[in-house]
Coordinates of C-alpha atoms in Angstrom, one line a residue:
X1 CA -23.1 94.8 -169.0
X2 CA -23.7 96.7 -172.4
X3 CA -21.1 98.3 -174.5
X4 CA -20.1 102.0 -174.5
X5 CA -20.9 103.8 -177.8
X6 CA -17.9 106.3 -178.5
X7 CA -19.3 109.7 -180.0
X8 CA -17.1 111.8 -182.1
X9 CA -18.6 115.1 -180.9
X10 CA -15.5 116.8 -182.2
X11 CA -15.1 115.6 -185.7
X12 CA -15.0 118.7 -187.9
X13 CA -14.9 119.0 -191.5
X14 CA -11.6 120.2 -193.9
X15 CA -14.0 123.3 -194.8
X16 CA -17.0 124.6 -193.0
X17 CA -20.5 124.8 -195.1
X18 CA -21.6 128.0 -194.4
X19 CA -25.5 128.7 -194.2
X20 CA -27.8 131.6 -193.6
X21 CA -31.1 133.5 -194.4
X22 CA -31.4 135.2 -197.9
X23 CA -28.2 136.2 -199.5
X24 CA -26.0 136.4 -196.2
X25 CA -24.3 133.0 -195.6
X26 CA -22.8 133.8 -192.4
X27 CA -23.3 130.8 -190.1
X28 CA -20.5 128.2 -190.5
X29 CA -21.4 124.7 -190.0
X30 CA -18.2 123.0 -188.7
X31 CA -19.0 119.3 -188.6
X32 CA -21.6 116.8 -188.1
X33 CA -22.6 117.8 -185.0
X34 CA -23.3 121.6 -186.2
X35 CA -25.0 120.0 -189.1
X36 CA -27.2 117.7 -187.0
X37 CA -28.2 120.6 -184.7
X38 CA -28.9 123.0 -187.8
X39 CA -31.0 120.2 -189.5
X40 CA -33.0 119.6 -186.0
X41 CA -33.6 123.1 -184.9
X42 CA -33.1 125.5 -188.1
X43 CA -34.3 124.0 -190.9
X44 CA -37.7 125.6 -191.9
X45 CA -38.2 122.3 -193.8
X46 CA -38.0 118.9 -192.0
X47 CA -39.2 116.1 -194.3
X48 CA -38.1 114.0 -197.3
X49 CA -35.7 111.4 -198.2
X50 CA -33.0 113.9 -198.5
X51 CA -33.4 115.6 -195.3
X52 CA -33.6 111.9 -193.5
X53 CA -30.4 110.9 -195.3
X54 CA -28.7 113.9 -193.8
X55 CA -29.5 113.6 -190.5
X56 CA -28.8 109.8 -191.0
X57 CA -25.6 110.5 -192.4
X58 CA -24.5 112.8 -189.6
X59 CA -25.4 110.6 -186.7
X60 CA -23.5 107.8 -188.5
X61 CA -20.3 110.2 -188.9
X62 CA -20.7 110.9 -185.0
X63 CA -20.7 107.1 -184.1
X64 CA -17.7 106.6 -186.4
X65 CA -19.9 104.3 -188.9
X66 CA -19.6 106.8 -191.9
X67 CA -16.7 108.9 -193.2
X68 CA -17.5 112.6 -192.2
X69 CA -17.1 114.1 -195.7
X70 CA -20.0 111.9 -196.6
X71 CA -21.9 113.6 -193.9
X72 CA -21.0 116.8 -194.9
X73 CA -22.0 116.1 -198.9
X74 CA -25.3 114.6 -197.3
X75 CA -25.9 118.1 -195.8
X76 CA -25.1 120.3 -198.6
X77 CA -27.6 118.2 -200.6
X78 CA -30.3 118.8 -198.0
X79 CA -29.6 122.3 -197.6
X80 CA -29.8 123.1 -201.2
X81 CA -32.8 121.2 -201.6
X82 CA -34.2 123.2 -198.9
X83 CA -33.5 126.3 -200.4
X84 CA -34.7 125.5 -203.8
X85 CA -38.4 124.2 -202.2
X86 CA -38.3 127.6 -200.4
X87 CA -37.8 129.5 -203.3
X88 CA -40.3 127.6 -205.3
X89 CA -42.9 128.1 -202.8
X90 CA -42.2 131.7 -202.6
X91 CA -42.7 131.8 -206.5
X92 CA -46.0 130.3 -206.3
X93 CA -47.4 132.5 -203.4
X94 CA -46.1 135.9 -204.8
X95 CA -46.9 134.8 -208.6
X96 CA -50.7 134.3 -207.4

């Protein structure tokens, strides 16, 4: 018989990460579960190494394989990269 994999759905960070659209950062991301959902469902750009690192770190945190603060840092980096990439794409479109 196989082993049971314990998943930490209730793990939360000390401080939430706030995300949103435009200048309105009104959506709190409370932990790796919220971050994983955000990455998979709400991220407009779902590619690149930083994005994959964030996905993997959140899954690892939920499986107790890495520190949730590491997953938080990876999520923040992926979110920041996404925002910068979107801003760059918007600049390219509006400057033509």
